[in-house]
């Protein structure tokens, strides 16, 4: 923009370039009048008029010179005053945002990690959300949303957020899956430590002899390492608990003696994911769910302010994933592939929006993929072009979805909004889904950071949620476990400590 403005204001190329306009005008006037006087024959008969004319010209010259000098000094004064003021303002802003703000009441840093599950990026503009926008205006926001890991499902993503690991490394590769060795099935109610690999933040905190609390978060009920899921500080998931009760419980932790306030807390809301699945991302019911989340955030902020700790707490608000609308006309049926290869239902671990197939022994996965591709690309399978099947090791490396035996050998990537089913039925419905390729923009969610180490009004580029683990350990000043995030990432987001 600056260069455009400059190009529109080109310097003059005429004879006046570089001269003071006031002095130039005065010189021209003197030159014109003096020549006229000397060349006028009548002046030769009346020489007494020449001194009077000269005096007038000198007086005019002095007056114009004084005016020009006064204007020059006035301009210089205003210019340097403005520059000085701008410099002071810039300096003041620099001081305000150059380092982390000191704690006013809390004895130690506290991170409150909040998830509004299924909060697709852009929902914050569907309806007035004053509390969310207050956090954004006075904190740091991922300008075009937080990028979930693949698959863009609730359990894999929430566990990636708290471990900094991709699903292939933390073990929760789907909401449901089968162990290929034992035949056991993982569900969202599985709390045995053997499923949950890596080191979640609450375990990291406990390893440092510090206190953590979890009000619902996938994996938090699992007793693992130094984390014992302490009573009153570790809540087992119960979706019937009102959001307001969850907020009030978290607020009660700030009423404890200073040294007993947990340094890390989680708070989970299943909205607007719940409504998104039922009605899709554009229904009024979904909009009301977003407004409800904003209201409970307002309750949280008010409670923190009444306790005098709102500016001390580092609030990180995220979602697990986004949401996209689905309808019956966007269906792909595996039975339609029967002319090329039959895919029995017991081969399929997950249909949609991530197709996962584990053929029994005796069937080479590469042969299955080749025949499926032949059928899908034939043009004879309805919507077949919207399903791409891969051997997992052939998946795009950016998905990080191969390095685990728990991941079935055949993975199907489905185009946005499409759904895979086993066979045709008379069931008709529209709703919403997630789980698709994380490069699809509708899968993005939000990231908002507010607190002493987050600059006010800062916008940062989008990033993957595996970076959040190191962000939290950096705020808490503790050593984290090895993970897939970048060790230097926190310096690009956080203000340095003094």
Short mmCIF file of C-alpha atoms in Angstrom, two decimals:
data_model
loop_
_atom_site.label_atom_id
_atom_site.label_comp_id
_atom_site.label_asym_id
_atom_site.label_seq_id
_atom_site.Cartn_x
_atom_site.Cartn_y
_atom_site.Cartn_z
CA UNK A 1 0.00 0.00 0.00
CA UNK A 2 2.80 2.39 0.91
CA UNK A 3 4.54 2.01 -2.45
CA UNK A 4 1.24 2.61 -4.28
CA UNK A 5 0.75 5.88 -2.44
CA UNK A 6 4.27 6.94 -3.24
CA UNK A 7 3.85 6.14 -6.91
CA UNK A 8 0.76 8.35 -7.05
CA UNK A 9 2.65 11.35 -5.59
CA UNK A 10 5.49 11.86 -8.07
CA UNK A 11 7.88 14.83 -7.59
CA UNK A 12 7.50 17.74 -10.00
CA UNK A 13 9.83 17.71 -13.02
CA UNK A 14 9.47 21.44 -13.77
CA UNK A 15 11.90 24.30 -12.95
CA UNK A 16 10.52 24.74 -9.42
CA UNK A 17 11.67 21.29 -8.23
CA UNK A 18 13.53 21.42 -4.94
CA UNK A 19 12.84 25.13 -4.24
CA UNK A 20 10.80 26.72 -1.48
CA UNK A 21 7.48 27.72 -3.13
CA UNK A 22 7.23 30.88 -1.03
CA UNK A 23 10.73 32.11 -1.94
CA UNK A 24 10.23 31.12 -5.59
CA UNK A 25 7.01 33.19 -5.85
CA UNK A 26 8.66 36.19 -4.26
CA UNK A 27 11.63 36.02 -6.64
CA UNK A 28 9.35 35.75 -9.65
CA UNK A 29 7.34 38.78 -8.51
CA UNK A 30 10.47 40.87 -7.95
CA UNK A 31 11.90 39.86 -11.28
CA UNK A 32 8.71 40.64 -13.17
CA UNK A 33 8.09 44.02 -11.57
CA UNK A 34 11.71 45.18 -11.69
CA UNK A 35 12.03 44.43 -15.40
CA UNK A 36 8.77 46.19 -16.11
CA UNK A 37 9.94 49.28 -14.25
CA UNK A 38 13.31 49.46 -15.99
CA UNK A 39 11.83 48.97 -19.45
CA UNK A 40 9.02 51.50 -19.02
CA UNK A 41 10.10 54.75 -20.75
CA UNK A 42 7.95 56.82 -18.43
CA UNK A 43 10.24 56.05 -15.51
CA UNK A 44 13.08 57.90 -17.17
CA UNK A 45 11.11 61.19 -16.83
CA UNK A 46 10.21 60.55 -13.16
CA UNK A 47 13.28 59.11 -11.40
CA UNK A 48 11.84 60.05 -7.98
CA UNK A 49 9.32 57.17 -8.22
CA UNK A 50 11.97 54.44 -8.41
CA UNK A 51 13.06 54.52 -4.70
CA UNK A 52 9.41 54.29 -3.57
CA UNK A 53 8.80 51.29 -5.81
CA UNK A 54 12.00 49.65 -4.58
CA UNK A 55 11.01 50.14 -0.94
CA UNK A 56 7.63 48.54 -1.56
CA UNK A 57 9.24 45.56 -3.23
CA UNK A 58 11.71 45.14 -0.34
CA UNK A 59 8.93 45.35 2.25
CA UNK A 60 6.87 42.81 0.31
CA UNK A 61 9.89 40.53 0.05
CA UNK A 62 10.55 40.74 3.80
CA UNK A 63 6.90 40.08 4.65
CA UNK A 64 6.69 37.06 2.39
CA UNK A 65 10.01 35.77 3.69
CA UNK A 66 8.79 36.06 7.28
CA UNK A 67 5.57 34.24 6.42
CA UNK A 68 7.50 31.46 4.68
CA UNK A 69 9.92 31.08 7.60
CA UNK A 70 7.05 31.06 10.12
CA UNK A 71 5.28 28.36 8.14
CA UNK A 72 8.50 26.36 7.94
CA UNK A 73 9.10 26.55 11.70
CA UNK A 74 5.46 25.71 12.43
CA UNK A 75 5.59 22.68 10.14
CA UNK A 76 8.88 21.54 11.68
CA UNK A 77 7.45 21.87 15.20
CA UNK A 78 4.35 19.87 14.32
CA UNK A 79 6.36 17.23 12.47
CA UNK A 80 8.82 16.63 15.27
CA UNK A 81 6.11 16.77 17.94
CA UNK A 82 4.07 14.17 16.08
CA UNK A 83 7.15 12.01 15.50
CA UNK A 84 8.07 12.24 19.15
CA UNK A 85 4.51 11.38 20.20
CA UNK A 86 4.37 8.44 17.78
CA UNK A 87 7.74 7.27 19.00
CA UNK A 88 6.59 7.47 22.61
CA UNK A 89 3.38 5.64 21.75
CA UNK A 90 5.29 2.97 19.87
CA UNK A 91 7.74 2.67 22.70
CA UNK A 92 4.90 2.37 25.20
CA UNK A 93 3.21 -0.32 23.09
CA UNK A 94 6.50 -2.13 22.78
CA UNK A 95 6.94 -2.10 26.54
CA UNK A 96 3.38 -3.36 27.06
CA UNK A 97 3.73 -6.29 24.68
CA UNK A 98 7.43 -7.07 24.80
CA UNK A 99 7.27 -9.38 27.78
CA UNK A 100 4.81 -11.40 29.83
CA UNK A 101 2.65 -9.50 32.30
CA UNK A 102 3.37 -10.29 35.98
CA UNK A 103 0.89 -12.26 38.08
CA UNK A 104 -1.14 -10.05 40.39
CA UNK A 105 -2.75 -12.57 42.73
CA UNK A 106 -1.93 -16.18 41.86
CA UNK A 107 1.22 -17.63 43.36
CA UNK A 108 2.14 -19.59 40.24
CA UNK A 109 1.16 -19.83 36.55
CA UNK A 110 -2.13 -21.62 35.86
CA UNK A 111 -3.31 -22.97 32.50
CA UNK A 112 -7.01 -23.65 31.93
CA UNK A 113 -7.48 -25.70 28.76
CA UNK A 114 -11.06 -25.50 27.44
CA UNK A 115 -12.55 -27.54 24.62
CA UNK A 116 -15.80 -26.70 22.88
CA UNK A 117 -15.97 -29.88 20.85
CA UNK A 118 -16.98 -29.57 17.21
CA UNK A 119 -16.58 -25.77 17.28
CA UNK A 120 -15.85 -25.26 13.60
CA UNK A 121 -13.77 -22.20 12.77
CA UNK A 122 -16.21 -19.47 11.78
CA UNK A 123 -18.92 -20.43 14.27
CA UNK A 124 -17.81 -17.43 16.33
CA UNK A 125 -19.45 -15.24 13.67
CA UNK A 126 -22.79 -17.13 13.43
CA UNK A 127 -24.32 -15.25 16.35
CA UNK A 128 -23.25 -12.59 18.85
CA UNK A 129 -20.49 -14.13 20.98
CA UNK A 130 -19.28 -11.25 23.17
CA UNK A 131 -17.31 -13.40 25.59
CA UNK A 132 -15.45 -15.33 22.91
CA UNK A 133 -14.66 -12.06 21.15
CA UNK A 134 -13.47 -10.52 24.39
CA UNK A 135 -10.91 -13.31 24.69
CA UNK A 136 -9.92 -12.82 21.05
CA UNK A 137 -9.61 -9.03 21.30
CA UNK A 138 -7.45 -9.24 24.41
CA UNK A 139 -5.53 -12.36 23.51
CA UNK A 140 -4.01 -14.36 20.67
CA UNK A 141 -6.01 -16.10 17.95
CA UNK A 142 -5.07 -18.52 15.17
CA UNK A 143 -6.29 -16.27 12.39
CA UNK A 144 -7.68 -19.00 10.15
CA UNK A 145 -8.27 -21.63 12.79
CA UNK A 146 -6.54 -24.53 14.51
CA UNK A 147 -5.64 -27.51 12.30
CA UNK A 148 -6.70 -30.86 13.77
CA UNK A 149 -4.74 -34.07 13.26
CA UNK A 150 -5.97 -36.84 10.98
CA UNK A 151 -8.42 -38.43 11.45
CA UNK A 152 -10.41 -35.38 12.48
CA UNK A 153 -12.31 -37.22 15.20
CA UNK A 154 -12.88 -36.38 18.87
CA UNK A 155 -10.73 -38.88 20.75
CA UNK A 156 -7.66 -38.87 18.47
CA UNK A 157 -7.58 -35.06 18.47
CA UNK A 158 -8.21 -34.41 22.13
CA UNK A 159 -5.47 -36.84 23.05
CA UNK A 160 -3.11 -35.25 20.51
CA UNK A 161 -3.75 -31.86 22.11
CA UNK A 162 -2.64 -33.07 25.55
CA UNK A 163 0.27 -35.31 24.41
CA UNK A 164 1.69 -33.41 21.43
CA UNK A 165 1.67 -36.71 19.52
CA UNK A 166 0.03 -37.79 16.29
CA UNK A 167 -2.49 -40.65 16.73
CA UNK A 168 -0.09 -43.21 15.25
CA UNK A 169 2.21 -42.50 18.21
CA UNK A 170 -0.22 -41.97 21.09
CA UNK A 171 -2.26 -45.01 20.10
CA UNK A 172 -5.80 -43.59 19.90
CA UNK A 173 -6.07 -43.95 16.14
CA UNK A 174 -9.88 -43.70 16.05
CA UNK A 175 -12.89 -43.42 18.33
CA UNK A 176 -13.29 -47.19 17.90
CA UNK A 177 -10.74 -49.73 16.68
CA UNK A 178 -9.59 -53.34 17.16
CA UNK A 179 -6.22 -54.47 18.44
CA UNK A 180 -4.85 -56.65 15.62
CA UNK A 181 -3.02 -58.95 18.05
CA UNK A 182 -5.50 -59.47 20.88
CA UNK A 183 -8.72 -58.84 18.99
CA UNK A 184 -9.87 -56.53 21.79
CA UNK A 185 -11.94 -53.50 20.85
CA UNK A 186 -11.20 -49.97 21.98
CA UNK A 187 -14.24 -47.80 22.66
CA UNK A 188 -14.64 -44.34 24.14
CA UNK A 189 -15.28 -46.02 27.49
CA UNK A 190 -11.93 -47.89 27.51
CA UNK A 191 -9.85 -46.68 30.44
CA UNK A 192 -7.11 -49.32 30.52
CA UNK A 193 -3.64 -47.71 30.34
CA UNK A 194 -2.50 -50.13 27.60
CA UNK A 195 -4.50 -48.21 25.01
CA UNK A 196 -3.28 -44.74 25.96
CA UNK A 197 0.35 -44.22 24.99
CA UNK A 198 2.43 -41.09 25.36
CA UNK A 199 2.39 -38.73 28.33
CA UNK A 200 -0.63 -36.42 28.67
CA UNK A 201 -0.25 -33.03 30.32
CA UNK A 202 -1.87 -34.05 33.61
CA UNK A 203 0.67 -36.86 33.93
CA UNK A 204 3.52 -34.48 33.07
CA UNK A 205 2.32 -32.08 35.77
CA UNK A 206 2.05 -34.90 38.33
CA UNK A 207 5.55 -36.08 37.42
CA UNK A 208 6.81 -32.67 38.56
CA UNK A 209 5.04 -32.96 41.91
CA UNK A 210 2.41 -30.40 40.89
CA UNK A 211 -1.38 -30.57 40.99
CA UNK A 212 -3.67 -30.94 37.96
CA UNK A 213 -7.44 -31.19 37.63
CA UNK A 214 -9.53 -32.56 34.77
CA UNK A 215 -13.21 -31.89 34.25
CA UNK A 216 -13.80 -34.30 31.39
CA UNK A 217 -11.17 -34.86 28.72
CA UNK A 218 -10.59 -38.04 26.71
CA UNK A 219 -8.00 -40.11 28.56
CA UNK A 220 -8.07 -38.16 31.81
CA UNK A 221 -9.83 -40.98 33.70
CA UNK A 222 -6.93 -43.34 32.92
CA UNK A 223 -4.59 -43.95 35.87
CA UNK A 224 -1.21 -43.73 34.29
CA UNK A 225 2.26 -43.05 35.61
CA UNK A 226 2.19 -40.45 38.39
CA UNK A 227 -1.41 -39.55 37.53
CA UNK A 228 -3.86 -41.30 39.84
CA UNK A 229 -7.05 -39.48 38.75
CA UNK A 230 -7.46 -37.94 42.23
CA UNK A 231 -10.93 -37.73 43.71
CA UNK A 232 -12.56 -34.30 43.37
CA UNK A 233 -9.92 -33.28 40.82
CA UNK A 234 -10.62 -35.87 38.12
CA UNK A 235 -14.17 -36.16 36.89
CA UNK A 236 -15.37 -39.23 35.01
CA UNK A 237 -17.32 -38.26 31.94
CA UNK A 238 -21.04 -37.72 32.44
CA UNK A 239 -22.74 -35.81 29.66
CA UNK A 240 -25.77 -35.02 31.83
CA UNK A 241 -23.76 -32.69 34.09
CA UNK A 242 -24.89 -29.11 33.29
CA UNK A 243 -22.24 -26.88 31.74
CA UNK A 244 -22.79 -24.34 34.52
CA UNK A 245 -21.95 -26.95 37.16
CA UNK A 246 -18.73 -27.79 35.35
CA UNK A 247 -17.74 -24.12 35.30
CA UNK A 248 -18.58 -23.62 38.98
CA UNK A 249 -16.47 -26.62 39.98
CA UNK A 250 -13.47 -25.26 38.11
CA UNK A 251 -14.01 -21.85 39.73
CA UNK A 252 -14.04 -23.49 43.17
CA UNK A 253 -10.44 -24.59 42.66
CA UNK A 254 -9.44 -20.92 42.75
CA UNK A 255 -10.92 -20.66 46.24
CA UNK A 256 -8.29 -23.07 47.56
CA UNK A 257 -5.18 -21.77 49.36
CA UNK A 258 -2.79 -20.33 46.78
CA UNK A 259 -0.30 -23.19 46.84
CA UNK A 260 -3.09 -25.76 46.33
CA UNK A 261 -4.61 -24.26 43.18
CA UNK A 262 -3.96 -26.76 40.36
CA UNK A 263 -1.45 -25.48 37.84
CA UNK A 264 -3.22 -27.22 34.96
CA UNK A 265 -6.96 -27.68 34.49
CA UNK A 266 -9.17 -29.01 31.70
CA UNK A 267 -12.79 -28.17 30.99
CA UNK A 268 -14.74 -29.98 28.27
CA UNK A 269 -18.07 -29.17 26.59
CA UNK A 270 -19.59 -31.57 24.05
CA UNK A 271 -21.40 -28.72 22.29
CA UNK A 272 -21.72 -27.75 19.50
CA UNK A 273 -20.49 -31.17 18.27
CA UNK A 274 -23.65 -32.83 19.55
CA UNK A 275 -25.95 -30.55 17.58
CA UNK A 276 -23.68 -30.54 14.53
CA UNK A 277 -24.07 -34.29 14.09
CA UNK A 278 -27.85 -34.07 14.36
CA UNK A 279 -28.65 -31.06 12.20
CA UNK A 280 -25.46 -30.05 10.39
CA UNK A 281 -23.44 -26.84 10.72
CA UNK A 282 -26.05 -24.39 9.40
CA UNK A 283 -29.15 -25.10 11.48
CA UNK A 284 -30.59 -22.61 14.02
CA UNK A 285 -30.19 -25.29 16.70
CA UNK A 286 -26.45 -25.25 16.06
CA UNK A 287 -26.40 -21.45 16.29
CA UNK A 288 -28.10 -21.60 19.68
CA UNK A 289 -25.51 -24.14 20.87
CA UNK A 290 -22.74 -21.67 19.96
CA UNK A 291 -24.54 -18.93 21.88
CA UNK A 292 -24.82 -21.26 24.88
CA UNK A 293 -21.07 -21.90 24.84
CA UNK A 294 -20.50 -18.16 24.84
CA UNK A 295 -22.79 -17.74 27.84
CA UNK A 296 -20.99 -20.37 29.92
CA UNK A 297 -17.69 -18.70 29.01
CA UNK A 298 -19.18 -15.48 30.33
CA UNK A 299 -20.00 -17.29 33.57
CA UNK A 300 -16.40 -18.48 33.79
CA UNK A 301 -14.94 -15.04 33.09
CA UNK A 302 -17.23 -13.37 35.64
CA UNK A 303 -16.24 -15.92 38.29
CA UNK A 304 -12.53 -15.42 37.61
CA UNK A 305 -12.93 -11.64 37.73
CA UNK A 306 -14.77 -11.77 41.06
CA UNK A 307 -11.84 -13.73 42.43
CA UNK A 308 -9.36 -11.23 40.97
CA UNK A 309 -7.52 -13.85 38.90
CA UNK A 310 -8.91 -13.45 35.37
CA UNK A 311 -5.81 -11.67 34.08
CA UNK A 312 -3.52 -14.17 35.84
CA UNK A 313 -4.99 -17.35 34.32
CA UNK A 314 -3.75 -18.56 30.94
CA UNK A 315 -6.95 -19.62 29.16
CA UNK A 316 -6.49 -21.73 26.03
CA UNK A 317 -9.73 -22.37 24.17
CA UNK A 318 -9.80 -24.97 21.41
CA UNK A 319 -12.08 -27.49 19.72
CA UNK A 320 -11.30 -31.02 18.62
CA UNK A 321 -12.35 -30.57 14.99
CA UNK A 322 -14.79 -28.85 12.66
CA UNK A 323 -17.99 -30.04 11.00
CA UNK A 324 -19.51 -30.39 7.54
CA UNK A 325 -23.06 -31.10 6.39
CA UNK A 326 -23.93 -34.52 4.95
CA UNK A 327 -27.00 -35.79 3.12
CA UNK A 328 -28.25 -39.00 1.51
CA UNK A 329 -27.44 -37.91 -2.02
CA UNK A 330 -23.75 -38.01 -1.11
CA UNK A 331 -23.51 -41.72 -0.35
CA UNK A 332 -21.07 -44.39 -1.53
CA UNK A 333 -22.05 -48.05 -1.07
CA UNK A 334 -19.41 -50.76 -0.71
CA UNK A 335 -21.88 -53.33 -2.06
CA UNK A 336 -21.73 -51.48 -5.40
CA UNK A 337 -18.16 -52.80 -5.75
CA UNK A 338 -19.32 -56.43 -5.83
CA UNK A 339 -18.61 -56.78 -9.56
CA UNK A 340 -14.94 -56.17 -8.81
CA UNK A 341 -14.54 -57.33 -5.20
CA UNK A 342 -16.80 -58.11 -2.29
CA UNK A 343 -16.04 -56.17 0.90
CA UNK A 344 -17.83 -58.01 3.74
CA UNK A 345 -18.96 -55.92 6.70
CA UNK A 346 -16.63 -57.79 9.06
CA UNK A 347 -13.63 -56.48 7.09
CA UNK A 348 -14.62 -52.89 7.83
CA UNK A 349 -13.54 -51.33 11.11
CA UNK A 350 -14.85 -47.87 10.34
CA UNK A 351 -16.98 -46.63 7.43
CA UNK A 352 -17.12 -42.89 7.46
CA UNK A 353 -15.77 -40.31 7.08
CA UNK A 354 -12.65 -42.47 7.33
CA UNK A 355 -12.94 -45.88 5.70
CA UNK A 356 -10.74 -48.43 7.47
CA UNK A 357 -10.51 -52.02 6.18
CA UNK A 358 -8.56 -54.96 7.58
CA UNK A 359 -8.90 -58.00 5.30
CA UNK A 360 -8.40 -61.41 6.93
CA UNK A 361 -5.25 -63.40 6.34
CA UNK A 362 -5.22 -64.87 2.87
CA UNK A 363 -6.21 -61.58 1.23
CA UNK A 364 -3.36 -59.34 0.18
CA UNK A 365 -4.25 -55.70 1.04
CA UNK A 366 -2.56 -54.55 -2.17
CA UNK A 367 -4.87 -56.79 -4.25
CA UNK A 368 -7.92 -55.52 -2.41
CA UNK A 369 -6.89 -51.91 -3.02
CA UNK A 370 -6.23 -52.56 -6.73
CA UNK A 371 -9.68 -54.09 -7.28
CA UNK A 372 -11.45 -51.38 -5.27
CA UNK A 373 -9.70 -48.69 -7.30
CA UNK A 374 -10.72 -50.39 -10.53
CA UNK A 375 -14.36 -50.33 -9.50
CA UNK A 376 -14.32 -46.79 -8.09
CA UNK A 377 -12.65 -45.42 -11.22
CA UNK A 378 -14.91 -47.29 -13.65
CA UNK A 379 -17.61 -44.65 -13.57
CA UNK A 380 -20.17 -47.36 -12.78
CA UNK A 381 -20.18 -46.91 -8.99
CA UNK A 382 -22.39 -44.09 -7.77
CA UNK A 383 -20.19 -41.29 -6.36
CA UNK A 384 -17.20 -43.62 -6.69
CA UNK A 385 -14.87 -40.80 -7.72
CA UNK A 386 -15.33 -39.29 -4.25
CA UNK A 387 -13.58 -42.19 -2.49
CA UNK A 388 -9.82 -42.77 -2.80
CA UNK A 389 -8.37 -45.94 -1.25
CA UNK A 390 -4.76 -46.39 -0.18
CA UNK A 391 -2.47 -48.84 1.49
CA UNK A 392 -1.75 -46.96 4.69
CA UNK A 393 1.95 -46.63 3.85
CA UNK A 394 0.94 -44.87 0.61
CA UNK A 395 -1.11 -42.22 2.36
CA UNK A 396 0.21 -38.64 2.05
CA UNK A 397 3.00 -38.28 4.61
CA UNK A 398 1.42 -35.06 5.93
CA UNK A 399 -1.31 -37.22 7.52
CA UNK A 400 1.20 -39.05 9.79
CA UNK A 401 -1.10 -42.06 9.72
CA UNK A 402 0.94 -45.17 9.12
CA UNK A 403 3.35 -45.88 11.99
CA UNK A 404 1.07 -48.08 14.10
CA UNK A 405 -0.11 -51.65 13.78
CA UNK A 406 -3.43 -50.49 15.19
CA UNK A 407 -4.10 -48.65 11.93
CA UNK A 408 -5.74 -51.05 9.45
CA UNK A 409 -3.76 -51.69 6.24
CA UNK A 410 -6.38 -50.12 3.92
CA UNK A 411 -7.56 -46.53 4.42
CA UNK A 412 -10.13 -44.71 2.30
CA UNK A 413 -10.15 -40.91 2.09
CA UNK A 414 -13.63 -39.57 1.41
CA UNK A 415 -14.39 -36.23 -0.21
CA UNK A 416 -15.92 -33.53 1.97
CA UNK A 417 -19.56 -34.15 2.78
CA UNK A 418 -19.70 -37.69 1.37
CA UNK A 419 -20.40 -40.82 3.41
CA UNK A 420 -19.59 -44.50 2.93
CA UNK A 421 -22.11 -47.18 3.87
CA UNK A 422 -22.22 -50.94 3.40
CA UNK A 423 -25.47 -51.18 1.47
CA UNK A 424 -28.45 -49.21 0.27
CA UNK A 425 -31.36 -48.64 2.61
CA UNK A 426 -34.57 -46.63 2.75
CA UNK A 427 -33.25 -44.47 5.57
CA UNK A 428 -33.19 -40.79 4.63
CA UNK A 429 -31.50 -38.18 6.72
CA UNK A 430 -29.24 -35.13 6.70
CA UNK A 431 -26.85 -34.13 9.42
CA UNK A 432 -23.19 -33.38 10.00
CA UNK A 433 -19.91 -35.25 10.17
CA UNK A 434 -16.19 -34.89 10.72
CA UNK A 435 -13.21 -37.20 10.42
CA UNK A 436 -12.20 -36.16 6.91
CA UNK A 437 -8.75 -35.18 5.65
CA UNK A 438 -7.42 -32.45 7.94
CA UNK A 439 -6.49 -30.36 4.89
CA UNK A 440 -10.21 -29.67 4.36
CA UNK A 441 -10.94 -26.22 5.76
CA UNK A 442 -14.31 -27.18 7.27
CA UNK A 443 -12.43 -29.51 9.63
CA UNK A 444 -10.63 -26.60 11.29
CA UNK A 445 -11.55 -25.47 14.76
CA UNK A 446 -10.54 -22.51 16.94
CA UNK A 447 -7.52 -21.53 18.98
CA UNK A 448 -7.69 -18.63 21.41
CA UNK A 449 -5.04 -17.89 24.05
CA UNK A 450 -5.67 -15.29 26.77
CA UNK A 451 -3.45 -14.55 29.74
CA UNK A 452 -0.15 -13.09 30.93
CA UNK A 453 1.99 -14.57 28.16
CA UNK A 454 -0.40 -13.98 25.27
CA UNK A 455 -0.10 -10.67 23.44
CA UNK A 456 -3.33 -8.69 23.22
CA UNK A 457 -5.01 -8.63 19.83
CA UNK A 458 -2.40 -10.86 18.23
CA UNK A 459 -3.18 -12.96 15.14
CA UNK A 460 -0.96 -15.93 14.35
CA UNK A 461 -0.92 -18.32 11.39
CA UNK A 462 -2.82 -21.59 11.68
CA UNK A 463 -0.94 -24.51 13.23
CA UNK A 464 -1.56 -28.16 14.11
CA UNK A 465 -2.85 -28.98 17.55
CA UNK A 466 0.20 -31.15 18.39
CA UNK A 467 1.95 -27.84 19.17
CA UNK A 468 -0.24 -27.09 22.19
CA UNK A 469 1.52 -29.54 24.54
CA UNK A 470 4.79 -27.59 24.36
CA UNK A 471 2.87 -24.32 24.65
CA UNK A 472 1.42 -25.42 28.00
CA UNK A 473 4.68 -26.79 29.43
CA UNK A 474 6.39 -23.55 28.42
CA UNK A 475 3.82 -21.44 30.30
CA UNK A 476 4.13 -23.69 33.34
CA UNK A 477 7.93 -23.71 33.06
CA UNK A 478 8.19 -27.49 33.29
CA UNK A 479 10.02 -30.03 31.16
CA UNK A 480 7.69 -31.96 28.88
CA UNK A 481 7.92 -35.43 27.41
CA UNK A 482 9.18 -36.06 23.86
CA UNK A 483 6.50 -35.27 21.30
CA UNK A 484 5.80 -34.39 17.67
CA UNK A 485 5.50 -30.66 18.30
CA UNK A 486 8.30 -28.17 17.74
CA UNK A 487 10.34 -27.20 20.80
CA UNK A 488 10.69 -23.68 19.42
CA UNK A 489 7.00 -23.19 18.65
CA UNK A 490 6.08 -21.50 21.97
CA UNK A 491 8.47 -18.63 21.23
CA UNK A 492 6.41 -17.78 18.14
CA UNK A 493 3.22 -17.47 20.20
CA UNK A 494 4.12 -16.45 23.74
CA UNK A 495 5.55 -13.28 25.18
CA UNK A 496 8.90 -13.95 26.86
CA UNK A 497 9.03 -14.01 30.63
CA UNK A 498 10.83 -11.17 32.35
#
